[in-house]
Coordinates of C-alpha atoms in Angstrom, one line a residue:
X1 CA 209.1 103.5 81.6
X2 CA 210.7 103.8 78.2
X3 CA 212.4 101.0 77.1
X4 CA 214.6 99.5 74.0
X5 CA 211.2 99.0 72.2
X6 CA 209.4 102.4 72.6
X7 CA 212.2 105.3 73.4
X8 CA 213.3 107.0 70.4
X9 CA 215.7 104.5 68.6
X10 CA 218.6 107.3 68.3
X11 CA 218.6 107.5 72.0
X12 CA 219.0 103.7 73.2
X13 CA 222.3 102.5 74.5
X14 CA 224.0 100.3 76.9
X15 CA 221.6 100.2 79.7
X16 CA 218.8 99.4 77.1
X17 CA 220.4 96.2 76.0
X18 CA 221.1 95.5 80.0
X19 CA 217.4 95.7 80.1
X20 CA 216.6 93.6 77.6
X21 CA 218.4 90.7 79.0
X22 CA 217.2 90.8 82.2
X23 CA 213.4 91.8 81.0
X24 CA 213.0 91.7 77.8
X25 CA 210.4 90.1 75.9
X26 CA 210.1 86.9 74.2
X27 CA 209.5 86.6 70.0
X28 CA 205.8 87.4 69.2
X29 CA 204.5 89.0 66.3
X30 CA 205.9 92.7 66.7
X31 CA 209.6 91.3 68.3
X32 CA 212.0 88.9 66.9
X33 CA 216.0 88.1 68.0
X34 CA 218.7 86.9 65.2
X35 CA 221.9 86.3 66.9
X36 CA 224.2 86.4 64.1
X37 CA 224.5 87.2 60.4
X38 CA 224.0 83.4 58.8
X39 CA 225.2 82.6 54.8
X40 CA 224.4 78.2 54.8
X41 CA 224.0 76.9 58.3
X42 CA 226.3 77.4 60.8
X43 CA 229.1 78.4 58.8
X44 CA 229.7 82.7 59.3
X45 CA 228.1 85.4 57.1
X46 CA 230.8 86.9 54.6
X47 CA 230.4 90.2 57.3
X48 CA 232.2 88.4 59.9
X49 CA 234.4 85.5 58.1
X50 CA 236.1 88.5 55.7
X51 CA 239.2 90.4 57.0
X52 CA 238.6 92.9 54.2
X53 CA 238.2 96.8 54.6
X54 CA 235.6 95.8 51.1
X55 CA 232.3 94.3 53.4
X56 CA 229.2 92.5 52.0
X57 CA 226.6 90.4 53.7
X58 CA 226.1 87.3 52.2
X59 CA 222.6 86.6 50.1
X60 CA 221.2 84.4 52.4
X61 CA 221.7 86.5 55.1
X62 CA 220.5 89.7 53.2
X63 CA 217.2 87.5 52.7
X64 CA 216.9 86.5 55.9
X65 CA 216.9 90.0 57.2
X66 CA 214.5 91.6 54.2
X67 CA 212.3 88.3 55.0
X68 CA 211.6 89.5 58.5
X69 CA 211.5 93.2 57.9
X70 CA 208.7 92.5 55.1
X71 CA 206.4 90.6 57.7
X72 CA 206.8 93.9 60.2
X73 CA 206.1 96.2 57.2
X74 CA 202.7 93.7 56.0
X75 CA 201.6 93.1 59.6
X76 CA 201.6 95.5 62.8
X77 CA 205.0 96.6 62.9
X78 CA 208.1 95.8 64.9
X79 CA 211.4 95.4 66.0
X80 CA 214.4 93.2 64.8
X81 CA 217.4 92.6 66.9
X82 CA 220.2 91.6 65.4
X83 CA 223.2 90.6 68.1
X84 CA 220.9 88.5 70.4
X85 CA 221.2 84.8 71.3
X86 CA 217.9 83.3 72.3
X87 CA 216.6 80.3 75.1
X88 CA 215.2 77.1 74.0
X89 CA 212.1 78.5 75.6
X90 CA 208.7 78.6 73.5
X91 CA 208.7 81.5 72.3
X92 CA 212.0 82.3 72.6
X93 CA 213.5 84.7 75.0
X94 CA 216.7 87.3 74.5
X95 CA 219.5 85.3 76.2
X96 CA 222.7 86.7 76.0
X97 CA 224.8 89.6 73.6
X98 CA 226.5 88.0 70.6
X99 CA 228.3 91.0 69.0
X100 CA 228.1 91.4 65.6
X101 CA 231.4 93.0 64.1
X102 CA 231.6 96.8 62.8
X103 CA 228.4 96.7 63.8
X104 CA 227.8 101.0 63.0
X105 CA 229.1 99.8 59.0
X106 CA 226.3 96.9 59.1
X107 CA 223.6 99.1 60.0
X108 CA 224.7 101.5 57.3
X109 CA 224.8 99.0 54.8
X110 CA 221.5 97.5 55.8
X111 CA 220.2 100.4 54.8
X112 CA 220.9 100.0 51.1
X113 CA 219.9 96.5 51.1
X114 CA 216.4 97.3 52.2
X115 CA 216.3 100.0 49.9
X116 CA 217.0 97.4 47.3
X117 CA 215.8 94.4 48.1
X118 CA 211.7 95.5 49.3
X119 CA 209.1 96.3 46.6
X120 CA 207.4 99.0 46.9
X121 CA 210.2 100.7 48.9
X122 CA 209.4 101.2 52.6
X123 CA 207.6 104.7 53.4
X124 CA 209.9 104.6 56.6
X125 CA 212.4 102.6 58.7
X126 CA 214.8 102.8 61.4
X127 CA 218.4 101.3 61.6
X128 CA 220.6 101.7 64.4
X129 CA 223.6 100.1 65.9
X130 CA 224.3 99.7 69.2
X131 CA 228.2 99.2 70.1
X132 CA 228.9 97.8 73.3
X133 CA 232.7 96.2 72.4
X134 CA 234.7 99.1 70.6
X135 CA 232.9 99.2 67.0
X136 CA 230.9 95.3 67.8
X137 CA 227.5 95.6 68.8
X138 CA 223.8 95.1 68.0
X139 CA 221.7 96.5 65.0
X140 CA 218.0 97.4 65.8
X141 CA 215.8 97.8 62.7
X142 CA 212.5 99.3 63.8
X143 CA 209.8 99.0 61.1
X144 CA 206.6 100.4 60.8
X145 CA 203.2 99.3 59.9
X146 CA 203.0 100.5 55.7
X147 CA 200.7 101.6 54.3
X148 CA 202.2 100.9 51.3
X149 CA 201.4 97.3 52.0
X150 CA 202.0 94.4 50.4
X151 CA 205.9 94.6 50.0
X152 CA 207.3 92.2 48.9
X153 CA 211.3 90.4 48.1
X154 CA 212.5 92.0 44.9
X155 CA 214.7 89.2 44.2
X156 CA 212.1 86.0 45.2
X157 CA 209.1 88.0 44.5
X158 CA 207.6 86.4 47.7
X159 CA 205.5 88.0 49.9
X160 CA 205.7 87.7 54.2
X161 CA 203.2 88.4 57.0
X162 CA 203.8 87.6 61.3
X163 CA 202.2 84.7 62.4
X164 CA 203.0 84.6 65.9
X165 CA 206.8 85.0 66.1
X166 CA 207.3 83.5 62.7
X167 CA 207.3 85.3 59.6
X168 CA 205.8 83.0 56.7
X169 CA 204.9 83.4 53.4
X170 CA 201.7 84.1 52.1
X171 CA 199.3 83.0 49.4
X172 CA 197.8 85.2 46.3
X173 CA 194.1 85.5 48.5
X174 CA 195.9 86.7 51.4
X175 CA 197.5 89.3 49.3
X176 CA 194.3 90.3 47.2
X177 CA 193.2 90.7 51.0
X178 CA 195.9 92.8 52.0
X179 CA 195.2 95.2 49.4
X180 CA 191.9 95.6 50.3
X181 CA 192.7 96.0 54.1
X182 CA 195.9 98.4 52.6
X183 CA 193.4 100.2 50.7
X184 CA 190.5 100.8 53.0
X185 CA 193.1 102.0 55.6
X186 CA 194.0 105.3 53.3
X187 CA 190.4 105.3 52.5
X188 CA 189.8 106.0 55.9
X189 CA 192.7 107.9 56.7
X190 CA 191.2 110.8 53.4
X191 CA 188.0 110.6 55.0
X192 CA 189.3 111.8 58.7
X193 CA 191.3 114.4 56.8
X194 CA 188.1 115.5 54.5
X195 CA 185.5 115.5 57.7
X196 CA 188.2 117.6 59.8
X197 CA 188.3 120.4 57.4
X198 CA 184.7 120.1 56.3
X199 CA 184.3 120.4 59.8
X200 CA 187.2 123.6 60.2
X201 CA 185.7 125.3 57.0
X202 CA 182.3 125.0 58.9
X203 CA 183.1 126.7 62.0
X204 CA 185.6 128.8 60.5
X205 CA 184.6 129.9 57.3
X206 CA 181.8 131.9 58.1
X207 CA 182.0 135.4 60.0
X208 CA 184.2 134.2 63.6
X209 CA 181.8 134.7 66.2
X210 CA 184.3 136.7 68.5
X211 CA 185.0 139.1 65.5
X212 CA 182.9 141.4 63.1
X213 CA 185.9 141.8 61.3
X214 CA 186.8 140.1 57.9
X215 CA 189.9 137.3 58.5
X216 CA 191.8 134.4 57.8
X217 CA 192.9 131.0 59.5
X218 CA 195.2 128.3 59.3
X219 CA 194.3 124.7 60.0
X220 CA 197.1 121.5 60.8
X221 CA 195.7 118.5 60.9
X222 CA 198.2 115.2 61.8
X223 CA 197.0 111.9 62.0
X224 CA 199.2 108.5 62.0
X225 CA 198.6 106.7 59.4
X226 CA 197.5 103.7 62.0
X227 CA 195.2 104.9 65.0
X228 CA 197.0 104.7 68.6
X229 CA 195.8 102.5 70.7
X230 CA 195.7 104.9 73.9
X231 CA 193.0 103.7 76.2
X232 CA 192.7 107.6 77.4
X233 CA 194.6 110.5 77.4
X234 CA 195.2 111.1 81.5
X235 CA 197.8 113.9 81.3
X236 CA 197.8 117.6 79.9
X237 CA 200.2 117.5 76.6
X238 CA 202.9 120.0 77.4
X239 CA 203.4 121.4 73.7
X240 CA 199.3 122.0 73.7
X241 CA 198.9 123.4 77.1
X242 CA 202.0 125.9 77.0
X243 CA 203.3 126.3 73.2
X244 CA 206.8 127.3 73.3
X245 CA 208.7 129.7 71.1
X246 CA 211.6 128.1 68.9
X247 CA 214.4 129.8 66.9
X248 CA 215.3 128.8 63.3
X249 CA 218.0 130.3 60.6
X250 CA 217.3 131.1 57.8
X251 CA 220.3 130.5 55.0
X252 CA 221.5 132.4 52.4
X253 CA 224.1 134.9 51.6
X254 CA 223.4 136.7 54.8
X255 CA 222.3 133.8 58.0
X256 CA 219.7 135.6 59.9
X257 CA 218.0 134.4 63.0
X258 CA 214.3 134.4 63.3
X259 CA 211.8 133.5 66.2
X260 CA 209.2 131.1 65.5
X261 CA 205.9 132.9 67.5
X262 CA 203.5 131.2 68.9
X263 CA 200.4 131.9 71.4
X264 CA 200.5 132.5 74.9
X265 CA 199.3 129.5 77.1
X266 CA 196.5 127.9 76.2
X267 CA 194.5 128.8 79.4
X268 CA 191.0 127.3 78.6
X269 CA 191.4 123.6 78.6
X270 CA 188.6 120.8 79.0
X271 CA 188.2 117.5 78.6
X272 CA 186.0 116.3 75.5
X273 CA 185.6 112.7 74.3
X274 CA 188.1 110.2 73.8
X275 CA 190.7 113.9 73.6
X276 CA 191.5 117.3 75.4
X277 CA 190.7 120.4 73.7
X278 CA 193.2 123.6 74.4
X279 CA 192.2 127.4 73.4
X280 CA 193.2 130.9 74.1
X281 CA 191.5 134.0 72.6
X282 CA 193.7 136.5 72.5
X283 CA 192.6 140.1 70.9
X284 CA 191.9 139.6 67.3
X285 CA 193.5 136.0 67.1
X286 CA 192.0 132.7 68.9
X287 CA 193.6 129.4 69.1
X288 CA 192.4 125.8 69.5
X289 CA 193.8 122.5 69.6
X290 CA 192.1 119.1 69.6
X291 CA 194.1 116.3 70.8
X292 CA 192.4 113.0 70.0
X293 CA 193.3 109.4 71.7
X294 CA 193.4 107.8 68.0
X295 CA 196.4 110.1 68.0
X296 CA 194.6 112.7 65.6
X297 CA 195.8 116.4 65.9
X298 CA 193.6 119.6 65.3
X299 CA 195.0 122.8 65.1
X300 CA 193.0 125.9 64.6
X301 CA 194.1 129.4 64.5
X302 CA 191.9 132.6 63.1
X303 CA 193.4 136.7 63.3
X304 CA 191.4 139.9 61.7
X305 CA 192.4 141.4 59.2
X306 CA 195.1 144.3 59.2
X307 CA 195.2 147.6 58.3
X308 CA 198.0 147.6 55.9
X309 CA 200.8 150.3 56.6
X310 CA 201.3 153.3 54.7
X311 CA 197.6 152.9 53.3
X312 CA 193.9 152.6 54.8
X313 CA 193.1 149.0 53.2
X314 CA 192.9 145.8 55.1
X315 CA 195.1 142.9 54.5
X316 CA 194.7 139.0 55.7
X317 CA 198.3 138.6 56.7
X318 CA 200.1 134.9 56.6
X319 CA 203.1 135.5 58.7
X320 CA 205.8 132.8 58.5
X321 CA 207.3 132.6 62.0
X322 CA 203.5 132.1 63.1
X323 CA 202.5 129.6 60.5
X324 CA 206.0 127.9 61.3
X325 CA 205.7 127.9 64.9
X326 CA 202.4 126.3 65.0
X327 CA 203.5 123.8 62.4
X328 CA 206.4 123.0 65.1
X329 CA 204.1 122.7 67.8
X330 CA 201.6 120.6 66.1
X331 CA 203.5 118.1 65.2
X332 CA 205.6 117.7 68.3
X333 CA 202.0 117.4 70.4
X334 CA 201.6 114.3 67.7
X335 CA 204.9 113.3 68.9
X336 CA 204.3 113.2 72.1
X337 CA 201.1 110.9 71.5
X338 CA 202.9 108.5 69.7
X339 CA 205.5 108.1 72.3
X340 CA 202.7 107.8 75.0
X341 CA 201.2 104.9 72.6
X342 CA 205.0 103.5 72.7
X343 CA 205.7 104.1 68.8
X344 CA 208.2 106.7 68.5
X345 CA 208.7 106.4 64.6
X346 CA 205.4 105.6 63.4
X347 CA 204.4 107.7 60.6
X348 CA 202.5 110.8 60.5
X349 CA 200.4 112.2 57.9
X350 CA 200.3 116.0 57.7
X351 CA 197.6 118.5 55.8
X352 CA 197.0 122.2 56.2
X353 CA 195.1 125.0 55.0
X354 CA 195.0 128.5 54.7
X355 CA 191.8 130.0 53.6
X356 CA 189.6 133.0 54.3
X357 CA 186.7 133.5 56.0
X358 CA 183.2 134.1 53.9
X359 CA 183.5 137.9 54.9
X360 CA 187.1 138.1 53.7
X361 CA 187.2 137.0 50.3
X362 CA 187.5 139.9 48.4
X363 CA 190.0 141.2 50.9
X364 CA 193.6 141.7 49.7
X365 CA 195.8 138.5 51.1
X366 CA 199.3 139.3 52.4
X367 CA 202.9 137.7 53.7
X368 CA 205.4 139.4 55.7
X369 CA 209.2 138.8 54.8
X370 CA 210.3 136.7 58.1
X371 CA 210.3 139.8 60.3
X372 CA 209.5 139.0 64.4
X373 CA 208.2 142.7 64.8
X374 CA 204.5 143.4 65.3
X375 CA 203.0 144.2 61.9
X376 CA 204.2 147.7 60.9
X377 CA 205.8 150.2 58.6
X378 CA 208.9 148.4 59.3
X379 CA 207.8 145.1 58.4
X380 CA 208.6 143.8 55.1
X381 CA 205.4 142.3 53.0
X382 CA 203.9 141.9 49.7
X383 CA 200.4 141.3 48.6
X384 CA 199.7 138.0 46.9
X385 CA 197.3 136.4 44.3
X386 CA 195.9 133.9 46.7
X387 CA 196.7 131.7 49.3
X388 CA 198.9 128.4 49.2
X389 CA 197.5 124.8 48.8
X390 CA 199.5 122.5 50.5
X391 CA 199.9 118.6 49.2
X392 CA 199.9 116.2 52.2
X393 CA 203.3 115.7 54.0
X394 CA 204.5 112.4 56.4
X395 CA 207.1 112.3 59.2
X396 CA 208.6 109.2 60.6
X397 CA 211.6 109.2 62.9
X398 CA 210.9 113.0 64.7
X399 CA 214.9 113.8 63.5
X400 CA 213.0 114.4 60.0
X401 CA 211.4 117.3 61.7
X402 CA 213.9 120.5 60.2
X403 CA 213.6 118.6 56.7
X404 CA 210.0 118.3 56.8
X405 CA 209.9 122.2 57.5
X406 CA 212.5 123.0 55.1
X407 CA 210.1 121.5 52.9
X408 CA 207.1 123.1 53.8
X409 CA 209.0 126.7 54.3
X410 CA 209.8 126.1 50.0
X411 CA 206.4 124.6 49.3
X412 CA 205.1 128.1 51.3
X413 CA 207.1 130.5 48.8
X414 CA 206.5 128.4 46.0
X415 CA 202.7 128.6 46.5
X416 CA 202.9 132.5 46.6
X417 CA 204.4 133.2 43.8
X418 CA 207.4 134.9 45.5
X419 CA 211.1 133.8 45.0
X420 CA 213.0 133.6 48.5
X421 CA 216.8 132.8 48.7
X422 CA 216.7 131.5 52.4
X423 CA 216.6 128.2 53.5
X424 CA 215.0 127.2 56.7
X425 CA 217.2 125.5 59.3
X426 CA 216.3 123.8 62.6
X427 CA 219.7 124.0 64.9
X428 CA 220.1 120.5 66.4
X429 CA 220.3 122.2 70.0
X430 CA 216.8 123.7 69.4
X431 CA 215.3 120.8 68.7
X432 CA 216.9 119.1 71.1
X433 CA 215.6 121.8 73.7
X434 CA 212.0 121.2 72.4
X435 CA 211.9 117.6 72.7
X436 CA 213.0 117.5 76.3
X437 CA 210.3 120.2 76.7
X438 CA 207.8 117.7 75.2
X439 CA 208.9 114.7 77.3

């Protein structure tokens, strides 16, 4: 059952904070309670005390909070809830709701202050308020796990870890050591990303053993940057098993709707170790997906060439509602792991490739125009010099999703040499329709 700690942070409300009182767990090293905003003692934060329009925290408080928030980000992660009373217990428990006033301006404004106040800046957080008292509520900030790590105060220049369900300071050997353990994390995190295309280029990149004709693929590999703890994976994931089609906008002068395509259901399905591993061959194009319990993603896809219209040559054709929709589909399957691991938001790192196989290198390589039809005399394309290379992308919160691809959809036309005047765009509503499909 999802709860205040692992449902998507935009989607708690009421009945969360009912459950958190009555269940909810005490401090430890990934939770911790603040009741109110504090300045010196006892006395109110400037928040509260102030009947002005004009709101500040005060600079104790604006500590307190980036103190807590820097021990998540050097540690494992975790949640603060501001707008909690807690027992006298050992650890403490969540006790009761203390509003905190305006509390939808305080998470806003919290946002800025860790912008401000953490060196390096956080690769990702979450702030969100809660109102349960016209505008009074709680704030949750939901931090990740950096690998950015160590952060540290701007202001102090002191540096935090969780120790139990304290966050203390920490000496210059236990930072040296954080680097190292920082370091050797994206050390590790290149290497799965270099042996899974080493290992895609191997099985890919020579002649496709379905095929004696020259082609292309496309490979998506997603990975958090922490591995998920999931002790197996017990249930198909529904975005592998049965990929479903997605409509984006494209903006310009003229708004044009365009249907993302993807494969049919992925009818060949077996499990392999520690993951599941989906695949559909389909004609001239075959599909696989690896889904890992360390929360990696593999996504594989190979077509033949084409016989280009209006001419007897053969083209490798990159279209965008394809590429697109398996983008979509791949990273909503790392979605879905994440939230079965109970981290939403972690973060996600994303690399793909489009390359050739060893019989199609000296074949001409193509793009359609965003055009849904089958590839014909009607479909708008033009030959380019080579294929894309892609840098490598992240994705926190999943509401970054239609920004990520706007991203990617630029990168694309950048890479190719061709100008496009269309923005992608993600309707809310479509999304929307996708995640329920995923959960």
């Amino acid at each position: 059952m999802e709860n205040l700690f692992s449902k998507p942070i935009t989607e708690i409300d009421k009945t969360d904070i009912d459950w958190l009182l009555d269940h909810g767990p005490c401090e430890s090293p990934t939770v911790e309670y603040k009741s109110a905003l504090s300045e010196t003692g006892e006395d109110p934060d400037t928040w509260t005390s102030t009947t002005s329009p004009y709101k500040s925290i005060g600079n104790r408080a604006k500590e307190r909070i980036i103190k807590e928030v820097i021990a998540f980000a050097n540690s494992g992660g975790g949640t603060l809830v501001i707008g909690v009373s807690e027992t006298e217990d050992d650890p403490p428990r969540p006790k009761a709701v203390n509003p905190i006033a305006h509390c939808g301006d305080l998470a806003t404004h919290l946002t800025d202050v860790l912008r401000d106040g953490i060196d390096p800046t956080l690769p990702t957080s979450n702030i969100q308020a809660i109102p349960i008292q016209g505008d009074a509520g709680l704030v949750l900030i939901r931090v990740q796990a950096s690998w950015r790590a160590p952060h540290r105060c701007r202001r102090t220049l002191r540096v935090f870890k969780r120790f139990g369900d304290q966050s203390i300071p920490i000496d210059m050997r236990e930072i040296q050591d954080l680097v190292i353990l920082t370091s050797s994390g994206a050390s590790r995190l290149d290497d799965v990303f270099e042996n899974a295309k080493q290992q895609c280029s191997r099985e890919l990149g020579e002649q496709f053993p379905h095929s004696n004709q020259p082609g292309h693929y496309q490979a998506i590999f997603i990975r958090p940057v922490f591995e998920l703890k999931l002790e197996r994976l017990s249930e198909k994931i529904p975005h592998a098993i049965s990929p479903q089609k997605s409509s984006v906008r494209l903006l310009g002068e003229t708004d044009s709707e365009q249907r993302l395509r993807v494969g049919a259901s992925h009818t060949n399905f077996r499990p392999i170790v520690r993951g599941h591993l989906y695949s559909k061959l389909d004609g001239d194009e075959w599909t696989q997906i690896s889904v890992h319990q360390s929360g990696l993603v593999e996504y594989r896809y190979r077509s033949d060439a084409d016989t280009l219209p209006n001419t007897s040559q053969l083209g490798l054709v990159i279209r965008p509602a394809l590429l697109f929709g398996h983008l979509m589909n791949a990273i909503l399957i790392a979605h879905t792991l994440r939230q079965f691991a109970g981290q939403p938001e972690l973060e996600l790192a994303l690399e793909f490739v489009i390359s050739n196989d060893s019989y199609g290198k000296h074949t001409q390589k193509v793009t359609t125009i965003w055009d849904g039809h089958q590839f014909s005399a009607f479909e708008k394309w033009t030959i380019i010099d080579d294929f894309p290379v892609f840098p490598r992308y992240s994705i926190g919160s999943i509401e970054e999703l239609p920004f990520l691809l706007t991203t990617i959809h630029r990168d694309y036309w950048d890479g190719v040499g061709k100008s496009f005047e269309y923005d992608l765009s993600i309707d809310p509503a479509e999304m929307e329709k996708q995640l329920n499909f995923a959960t």
